[in-house]
Amino acid sequence: MTDSIKKDEKEELKEIIQLFLKYDQAAWTSDVVKAARMLRDTVQGKKGIFTKPKVKQLAVSKLKRREVENLLNLEWTGADPELKAIHPVPMSAELCNVLRKVDNAACHSEASEALIRLTLNMLLVYAHDTVTSQISTTARPLSLQAERTWVYDVEKDLVWRRGATPSNVIAVEAKTKGRASEGIYQCLAYMGIVRNERKKRSHQTCAVYGFASDDEEFCFLKINDNSQWSECHLQVRTGDYSQVLGMLVHIFRQAAIASPLQSKEPSQYTHSRESTQHGRSKDSSRQSEPTIRESLEEDTFMGGI
């Protein structure tokens, strides 16, 4: 029916409906009531045209391995030779001193997400400094970012973040010690979404890296150009993060050289917390838990390069 209506007539009908909604109900005539009933019956009879069906929402942190793989067309490929061949980067005296101060300041405090983030941020900053001091002029610059919101919508088949192209390094931070492994599939879901978008944008490489950590256990992940994912686990018990630094430096370099300087947009590293909250927090500064809605996903990432 609507196909036979001309564009000008559609605009006219739209204006009439808008006027109708503003009409003083006290002055409704029988003809107005009749027209209102006809409009109601039409809308109710064709509800699917006027409203989108509700779909199930899934919290990213609740997704299982198979769900992530099926939703994002990923396949586990086992150990990746690239991740196994990373050489350690010695910790500078400055970094050792800073981490020692952090440890001394927090030694009598209960382990928390904030303290975990503090250590991770130090490692990220020093890895970033190592890479940017050696970066090639043909590579894209790495830049620090504040909180960012990502949205993925399968109906529109896109993912975006205001002001930047998709990241190719993602991190998930555990809320407490001993829970790093719980963030693996959450991180993998973020990475898969970003990887699909990089592929749509015809990046020379679609590889995406990531890790989940509680600052003692580091679960490094990679999705290659063929949608195959792999993992490498590192454990830090004595405060020696040289192997972790080596891995971070390597994946930051990969992020920088993933695409030559074809645009002014920086290569992104994004640091995310793992959330177990449900729904909106009363505090407007906090975000609700990320969800995938039958392939609609919205999440807030914190900090980054």
mmCIF file of C-alpha atoms in Angstrom:
data_model
loop_
_atom_site.group_PDB
_atom_site.id
_atom_site.type_symbol
_atom_site.label_atom_id
_atom_site.label_comp_id
_atom_site.label_asym_id
_atom_site.label_seq_id
_atom_site.Cartn_x
_atom_site.Cartn_y
_atom_site.Cartn_z
ATOM 1 C CA MET A 1 0.000 0.000 0.000
ATOM 2 C CA THR A 2 2.699 2.479 0.979
ATOM 3 C CA ASP A 3 4.554 1.821 -2.288
ATOM 4 C CA SER A 4 1.728 3.498 -4.244
ATOM 5 C CA ILE A 5 1.805 6.667 -2.120
ATOM 6 C CA LYS A 6 3.824 9.526 -3.556
ATOM 7 C CA LYS A 7 6.555 11.161 -1.495
ATOM 8 C CA ASP A 8 4.687 14.479 -1.271
ATOM 9 C CA GLU A 9 1.566 12.692 -0.064
ATOM 10 C CA LYS A 10 3.558 10.831 2.585
ATOM 11 C CA GLU A 11 4.845 14.134 3.957
ATOM 12 C CA GLU A 12 1.319 15.526 3.947
ATOM 13 C CA LEU A 13 -0.023 12.500 5.835
ATOM 14 C CA LYS A 14 2.843 12.773 8.314
ATOM 15 C CA GLU A 15 1.920 16.390 9.056
ATOM 16 C CA ILE A 16 -1.747 15.450 9.469
ATOM 17 C CA ILE A 17 -0.879 12.704 11.968
ATOM 18 C CA GLN A 18 1.311 15.124 13.922
ATOM 19 C CA LEU A 19 -1.526 17.662 14.046
ATOM 20 C CA PHE A 20 -3.915 14.896 15.038
ATOM 21 C CA LEU A 21 -1.753 14.013 18.040
ATOM 22 C CA LYS A 22 -1.841 17.629 19.202
ATOM 23 C CA TYR A 23 -5.618 17.939 18.742
ATOM 24 C CA ASP A 24 -7.603 19.014 21.824
ATOM 25 C CA GLN A 25 -9.342 15.819 22.981
ATOM 26 C CA ALA A 26 -12.179 17.827 24.529
ATOM 27 C CA ALA A 27 -13.139 19.014 21.050
ATOM 28 C CA TRP A 28 -13.017 15.639 19.319
ATOM 29 C CA THR A 29 -15.935 15.065 16.978
ATOM 30 C CA SER A 30 -17.310 11.661 16.044
ATOM 31 C CA ASP A 31 -15.326 11.819 12.792
ATOM 32 C CA VAL A 32 -12.087 12.448 14.710
ATOM 33 C CA VAL A 33 -12.805 9.515 17.046
ATOM 34 C CA LYS A 34 -13.574 7.316 14.038
ATOM 35 C CA ALA A 35 -10.285 8.307 12.382
ATOM 36 C CA ALA A 36 -8.385 7.614 15.615
ATOM 37 C CA ARG A 37 -9.924 4.144 15.862
ATOM 38 C CA MET A 38 -9.032 3.383 12.261
ATOM 39 C CA LEU A 39 -5.433 4.451 12.873
ATOM 40 C CA ARG A 40 -5.318 2.312 16.033
ATOM 41 C CA ASP A 41 -6.638 -0.761 14.215
ATOM 42 C CA THR A 42 -4.148 -0.258 11.390
ATOM 43 C CA VAL A 43 -1.185 0.033 13.744
ATOM 44 C CA GLN A 44 -2.286 -2.988 15.803
ATOM 45 C CA GLY A 45 -2.833 -5.060 12.680
ATOM 46 C CA LYS A 46 0.616 -4.218 11.312
ATOM 47 C CA LYS A 47 2.590 -3.982 14.542
ATOM 48 C CA GLY A 48 5.647 -5.571 12.993
ATOM 49 C CA ILE A 49 5.919 -2.678 10.551
ATOM 50 C CA PHE A 50 5.908 0.007 13.231
ATOM 51 C CA THR A 51 7.877 -1.671 16.006
ATOM 52 C CA LYS A 52 11.047 -3.746 16.148
ATOM 53 C CA PRO A 53 10.704 -7.139 17.823
ATOM 54 C CA LYS A 54 12.476 -7.485 21.153
ATOM 55 C CA VAL A 55 15.467 -9.756 21.114
ATOM 56 C CA LYS A 56 17.317 -11.503 23.892
ATOM 57 C CA GLN A 57 20.250 -9.685 25.438
ATOM 58 C CA LEU A 58 23.374 -11.535 26.506
ATOM 59 C CA ALA A 59 25.956 -10.101 28.894
ATOM 60 C CA VAL A 60 29.388 -10.391 27.309
ATOM 61 C CA SER A 61 30.916 -11.619 30.567
ATOM 62 C CA LYS A 62 28.395 -14.500 30.643
ATOM 63 C CA LEU A 63 29.184 -15.834 27.175
ATOM 64 C CA LYS A 64 30.764 -19.265 26.930
ATOM 65 C CA ARG A 65 33.484 -20.206 24.497
ATOM 66 C CA ARG A 66 31.172 -21.880 21.966
ATOM 67 C CA GLU A 67 28.744 -18.955 22.059
ATOM 68 C CA VAL A 68 31.513 -16.474 21.261
ATOM 69 C CA GLU A 69 32.883 -18.689 18.483
ATOM 70 C CA ASN A 70 29.453 -19.238 16.927
ATOM 71 C CA LEU A 71 28.340 -15.596 17.173
ATOM 72 C CA LEU A 72 31.542 -14.244 15.644
ATOM 73 C CA ASN A 73 32.570 -17.139 13.377
ATOM 74 C CA LEU A 74 35.812 -17.875 15.227
ATOM 75 C CA GLU A 75 37.783 -21.121 15.338
ATOM 76 C CA TRP A 76 40.355 -22.143 17.951
ATOM 77 C CA THR A 77 43.689 -23.030 16.413
ATOM 78 C CA GLY A 78 45.730 -23.878 19.510
ATOM 79 C CA ALA A 79 49.130 -22.358 20.242
ATOM 80 C CA ASP A 80 50.249 -19.674 17.802
ATOM 81 C CA PRO A 81 53.993 -19.809 16.959
ATOM 82 C CA GLU A 82 54.071 -16.003 16.955
ATOM 83 C CA LEU A 83 52.962 -15.742 20.590
ATOM 84 C CA LYS A 84 55.319 -18.531 21.661
ATOM 85 C CA ALA A 85 58.365 -16.886 20.064
ATOM 86 C CA ILE A 86 58.199 -13.535 21.878
ATOM 87 C CA HIS A 87 61.418 -12.525 23.615
ATOM 88 C CA PRO A 88 61.325 -10.864 27.048
ATOM 89 C CA VAL A 89 62.017 -7.143 27.389
ATOM 90 C CA PRO A 90 64.132 -6.353 30.473
ATOM 91 C CA MET A 91 62.441 -4.150 33.056
ATOM 92 C CA SER A 92 64.139 -0.783 33.421
ATOM 93 C CA ALA A 93 65.328 0.383 36.837
ATOM 94 C CA GLU A 94 62.706 3.120 36.647
ATOM 95 C CA LEU A 95 59.848 0.663 36.074
ATOM 96 C CA CYS A 96 61.086 -1.629 38.854
ATOM 97 C CA ASN A 97 61.207 1.337 41.213
ATOM 98 C CA VAL A 98 57.688 2.491 40.301
ATOM 99 C CA LEU A 99 56.203 -0.995 40.699
ATOM 100 C CA ARG A 100 58.000 -1.394 44.021
ATOM 101 C CA LYS A 101 56.433 1.846 45.234
ATOM 102 C CA VAL A 102 53.009 0.674 44.087
ATOM 103 C CA ASP A 103 53.478 -2.628 45.909
ATOM 104 C CA ASN A 104 54.679 -0.923 49.099
ATOM 105 C CA ALA A 105 51.749 1.482 49.072
ATOM 106 C CA ALA A 106 49.197 -1.298 48.574
ATOM 107 C CA CYS A 107 50.748 -4.158 50.557
ATOM 108 C CA HIS A 108 48.332 -3.738 53.475
ATOM 109 C CA SER A 109 45.295 -3.090 51.276
ATOM 110 C CA GLU A 110 42.791 -5.658 50.110
ATOM 111 C CA ALA A 111 43.282 -6.651 46.473
ATOM 112 C CA SER A 112 40.888 -4.690 44.289
ATOM 113 C CA GLU A 113 40.139 -3.787 40.696
ATOM 114 C CA ALA A 114 41.667 -0.331 41.194
ATOM 115 C CA LEU A 115 44.983 -1.748 42.437
ATOM 116 C CA ILE A 116 45.085 -4.281 39.599
ATOM 117 C CA ARG A 117 44.483 -1.473 37.124
ATOM 118 C CA LEU A 118 47.280 0.586 38.683
ATOM 119 C CA THR A 119 49.893 -2.098 38.020
ATOM 120 C CA LEU A 120 48.571 -2.835 34.535
ATOM 121 C CA ASN A 121 48.601 0.848 33.637
ATOM 122 C CA MET A 122 52.277 1.111 34.614
ATOM 123 C CA LEU A 123 53.133 -1.846 32.395
ATOM 124 C CA LEU A 124 51.108 -0.429 29.517
ATOM 125 C CA VAL A 125 52.720 3.001 29.796
ATOM 126 C CA TYR A 126 56.249 1.576 29.785
ATOM 127 C CA ALA A 127 55.489 -0.798 26.911
ATOM 128 C CA HIS A 128 53.984 2.130 25.010
ATOM 129 C CA ASP A 129 57.080 4.232 25.687
ATOM 130 C CA THR A 130 59.356 1.441 24.457
ATOM 131 C CA VAL A 131 57.433 1.108 21.203
ATOM 132 C CA THR A 132 56.918 4.806 20.465
ATOM 133 C CA SER A 133 60.600 5.570 21.040
ATOM 134 C CA GLN A 134 61.499 3.072 18.303
ATOM 135 C CA ILE A 135 58.481 3.403 16.013
ATOM 136 C CA SER A 136 59.010 3.678 12.259
ATOM 137 C CA THR A 137 57.888 6.809 10.452
ATOM 138 C CA THR A 138 55.811 4.593 8.147
ATOM 139 C CA ALA A 139 53.765 3.215 11.020
ATOM 140 C CA ARG A 140 50.637 4.700 12.495
ATOM 141 C CA PRO A 141 51.129 6.462 15.858
ATOM 142 C CA LEU A 142 49.915 4.896 19.094
ATOM 143 C CA SER A 143 47.854 7.244 21.233
ATOM 144 C CA LEU A 144 46.372 7.128 24.722
ATOM 145 C CA GLN A 145 42.580 7.203 24.948
ATOM 146 C CA ALA A 146 40.090 7.801 27.755
ATOM 147 C CA GLU A 147 36.785 5.929 28.164
ATOM 148 C CA ARG A 148 35.139 5.050 24.889
ATOM 149 C CA THR A 149 31.793 3.503 23.974
ATOM 150 C CA TRP A 150 31.558 0.838 21.291
ATOM 151 C CA VAL A 151 28.367 -0.287 19.613
ATOM 152 C CA TYR A 152 27.867 -3.353 17.433
ATOM 153 C CA ASP A 153 24.611 -3.827 15.567
ATOM 154 C CA VAL A 154 24.111 -6.911 13.425
ATOM 155 C CA GLU A 155 21.030 -5.479 11.728
ATOM 156 C CA LYS A 156 23.173 -2.627 10.412
ATOM 157 C CA ASP A 157 26.251 -4.842 10.354
ATOM 158 C CA LEU A 158 28.663 -2.352 11.831
ATOM 159 C CA VAL A 159 30.717 -1.450 14.852
ATOM 160 C CA TRP A 160 31.892 2.033 15.661
ATOM 161 C CA ARG A 161 33.509 4.207 18.240
ATOM 162 C CA ARG A 162 33.261 7.974 17.988
ATOM 163 C CA GLY A 163 36.352 9.621 16.621
ATOM 164 C CA ALA A 164 38.470 6.587 15.761
ATOM 165 C CA THR A 165 38.832 3.411 13.782
ATOM 166 C CA PRO A 166 38.511 0.032 15.530
ATOM 167 C CA SER A 167 41.310 -0.916 17.927
ATOM 168 C CA ASN A 168 43.492 -3.887 17.180
ATOM 169 C CA VAL A 169 44.597 -4.498 20.776
ATOM 170 C CA ILE A 170 42.012 -5.126 23.496
ATOM 171 C CA ALA A 171 42.516 -5.730 27.227
ATOM 172 C CA VAL A 172 40.136 -7.001 29.888
ATOM 173 C CA GLU A 173 40.984 -6.345 33.508
ATOM 174 C CA ALA A 174 39.854 -8.767 36.217
ATOM 175 C CA LYS A 175 38.025 -7.351 39.208
ATOM 176 C CA THR A 176 39.941 -9.476 41.735
ATOM 177 C CA LYS A 177 42.997 -11.714 41.930
ATOM 178 C CA GLY A 178 42.670 -15.204 40.519
ATOM 179 C CA ARG A 179 39.956 -14.303 37.998
ATOM 180 C CA ALA A 180 41.988 -13.408 34.924
ATOM 181 C CA SER A 181 40.913 -16.530 33.037
ATOM 182 C CA GLU A 182 37.257 -15.557 33.485
ATOM 183 C CA GLY A 183 37.832 -12.604 31.173
ATOM 184 C CA ILE A 184 39.211 -14.637 28.273
ATOM 185 C CA TYR A 185 35.986 -15.127 26.348
ATOM 186 C CA GLN A 186 34.782 -11.623 27.185
ATOM 187 C CA CYS A 187 37.987 -10.268 25.670
ATOM 188 C CA LEU A 188 37.671 -12.669 22.729
ATOM 189 C CA ALA A 189 34.158 -11.370 22.035
ATOM 190 C CA TYR A 190 35.403 -7.772 21.892
ATOM 191 C CA MET A 191 38.274 -8.828 19.662
ATOM 192 C CA GLY A 192 35.996 -10.758 17.306
ATOM 193 C CA ILE A 193 33.708 -7.785 16.849
ATOM 194 C CA VAL A 194 36.629 -5.472 16.127
ATOM 195 C CA ARG A 195 38.241 -8.024 13.814
ATOM 196 C CA ASN A 196 35.064 -8.260 11.721
ATOM 197 C CA GLU A 197 34.930 -4.489 11.385
ATOM 198 C CA ARG A 198 38.581 -4.240 10.376
ATOM 199 C CA LYS A 199 37.879 -6.831 7.694
ATOM 200 C CA LYS A 200 34.911 -4.823 6.383
ATOM 201 C CA ARG A 201 37.106 -1.745 6.196
ATOM 202 C CA SER A 202 39.606 -3.688 4.073
ATOM 203 C CA HIS A 203 42.571 -3.289 6.408
ATOM 204 C CA GLN A 204 45.734 -4.904 5.085
ATOM 205 C CA THR A 205 45.753 -7.099 8.171
ATOM 206 C CA CYS A 206 42.712 -7.973 10.248
ATOM 207 C CA ALA A 207 44.671 -9.567 13.087
ATOM 208 C CA VAL A 208 43.583 -8.456 16.550
ATOM 209 C CA TYR A 209 45.420 -9.007 19.832
ATOM 210 C CA GLY A 210 44.203 -8.888 23.403
ATOM 211 C CA PHE A 211 44.741 -10.068 26.941
ATOM 212 C CA ALA A 212 42.910 -10.630 30.205
ATOM 213 C CA SER A 213 44.820 -10.129 33.431
ATOM 214 C CA ASP A 214 44.675 -9.737 37.202
ATOM 215 C CA ASP A 215 48.298 -8.395 37.165
ATOM 216 C CA GLU A 216 49.680 -11.839 38.082
ATOM 217 C CA GLU A 217 48.177 -14.061 35.391
ATOM 218 C CA PHE A 218 48.200 -12.788 31.801
ATOM 219 C CA CYS A 219 46.089 -14.573 29.178
ATOM 220 C CA PHE A 220 47.224 -13.249 25.788
ATOM 221 C CA LEU A 221 44.946 -13.822 22.790
ATOM 222 C CA LYS A 222 45.213 -13.417 19.036
ATOM 223 C CA ILE A 223 42.720 -13.640 16.177
ATOM 224 C CA ASN A 224 44.461 -13.998 12.818
ATOM 225 C CA ASP A 225 43.322 -12.990 9.342
ATOM 226 C CA ASN A 226 41.493 -16.312 8.950
ATOM 227 C CA SER A 227 39.318 -15.842 12.061
ATOM 228 C CA GLN A 228 41.367 -18.417 13.980
ATOM 229 C CA TRP A 229 42.124 -17.597 17.591
ATOM 230 C CA SER A 230 44.942 -18.751 19.850
ATOM 231 C CA GLU A 231 46.131 -18.122 23.399
ATOM 232 C CA CYS A 232 49.290 -17.914 25.474
ATOM 233 C CA HIS A 233 49.338 -17.832 29.294
ATOM 234 C CA LEU A 234 52.030 -16.138 31.381
ATOM 235 C CA GLN A 235 52.298 -16.238 35.161
ATOM 236 C CA VAL A 236 54.074 -13.581 37.249
ATOM 237 C CA ARG A 237 54.862 -14.489 40.860
ATOM 238 C CA THR A 238 58.066 -12.641 41.775
ATOM 239 C CA GLY A 239 57.404 -9.243 40.230
ATOM 240 C CA ASP A 240 59.400 -10.025 37.078
ATOM 241 C CA TYR A 241 57.242 -8.725 34.221
ATOM 242 C CA SER A 242 59.936 -8.953 31.528
ATOM 243 C CA GLN A 243 58.098 -11.684 29.596
ATOM 244 C CA VAL A 244 54.840 -9.730 29.843
ATOM 245 C CA LEU A 245 56.581 -6.555 28.680
ATOM 246 C CA GLY A 246 58.002 -8.467 25.733
ATOM 247 C CA MET A 247 54.518 -9.577 24.741
ATOM 248 C CA LEU A 248 53.030 -6.086 25.175
ATOM 249 C CA VAL A 249 55.830 -4.452 23.194
ATOM 250 C CA HIS A 250 55.375 -6.986 20.390
ATOM 251 C CA ILE A 251 51.617 -6.555 20.055
ATOM 252 C CA PHE A 252 51.903 -2.754 20.295
ATOM 253 C CA ARG A 253 54.380 -2.840 17.434
ATOM 254 C CA GLN A 254 51.982 -5.009 15.471
ATOM 255 C CA ALA A 255 49.220 -2.488 16.191
ATOM 256 C CA ALA A 256 51.399 0.340 14.919
ATOM 257 C CA ILE A 257 52.410 -1.368 11.663
ATOM 258 C CA ALA A 258 49.073 -3.112 10.996
ATOM 259 C CA SER A 259 48.115 -0.327 8.590
ATOM 260 C CA PRO A 260 50.530 2.080 6.868
ATOM 261 C CA LEU A 261 49.901 5.804 7.143
ATOM 262 C CA GLN A 262 46.837 5.966 4.920
ATOM 263 C CA SER A 263 44.915 8.206 7.309
ATOM 264 C CA LYS A 264 45.549 10.561 10.200
ATOM 265 C CA GLU A 265 43.768 8.304 12.653
ATOM 266 C CA PRO A 266 45.994 6.688 15.301
ATOM 267 C CA SER A 267 46.258 2.985 15.961
ATOM 268 C CA GLN A 268 44.273 2.242 19.102
ATOM 269 C CA TYR A 269 44.932 0.243 22.230
ATOM 270 C CA THR A 270 41.911 -0.104 24.489
ATOM 271 C CA HIS A 271 41.923 -1.058 28.153
ATOM 272 C CA SER A 272 38.679 -2.466 29.548
ATOM 273 C CA ARG A 273 37.501 -3.532 32.964
ATOM 274 C CA GLU A 274 35.583 -6.773 33.470
ATOM 275 C CA SER A 275 32.130 -5.971 34.848
ATOM 276 C CA THR A 276 29.697 -8.151 36.743
ATOM 277 C CA GLN A 277 27.024 -5.485 37.167
ATOM 278 C CA HIS A 278 23.590 -5.890 35.628
ATOM 279 C CA GLY A 279 21.582 -2.966 34.296
ATOM 280 C CA ARG A 280 22.301 0.749 34.776
ATOM 281 C CA SER A 281 24.034 1.820 37.924
ATOM 282 C CA LYS A 282 22.460 4.589 39.984
ATOM 283 C CA ASP A 283 25.781 6.378 39.624
ATOM 284 C CA SER A 284 25.635 7.997 36.191
ATOM 285 C CA SER A 285 29.412 7.821 35.899
ATOM 286 C CA ARG A 286 29.276 4.002 35.691
ATOM 287 C CA GLN A 287 28.070 2.059 32.688
ATOM 288 C CA SER A 288 25.804 -0.961 32.486
ATOM 289 C CA GLU A 289 27.250 -4.365 31.722
ATOM 290 C CA PRO A 290 28.125 -4.954 28.077
ATOM 291 C CA THR A 291 25.599 -7.040 26.177
ATOM 292 C CA ILE A 292 25.330 -8.777 22.828
ATOM 293 C CA ARG A 293 21.770 -8.507 21.605
ATOM 294 C CA GLU A 294 21.484 -11.275 19.100
ATOM 295 C CA SER A 295 24.413 -9.452 17.730
ATOM 296 C CA LEU A 296 23.791 -6.060 19.181
ATOM 297 C CA GLU A 297 26.579 -5.256 21.570
ATOM 298 C CA GLU A 298 27.311 -2.103 23.531
ATOM 299 C CA ASP A 299 30.212 -1.733 25.895
ATOM 300 C CA THR A 300 32.420 0.831 27.504
ATOM 301 C CA PHE A 301 36.177 0.410 27.325
ATOM 302 C CA MET A 302 38.463 2.253 29.718
ATOM 303 C CA GLY A 303 41.744 3.938 28.932
ATOM 304 C CA GLY A 304 44.006 2.931 26.097
ATOM 305 C CA ILE A 305 46.593 3.474 23.473
#
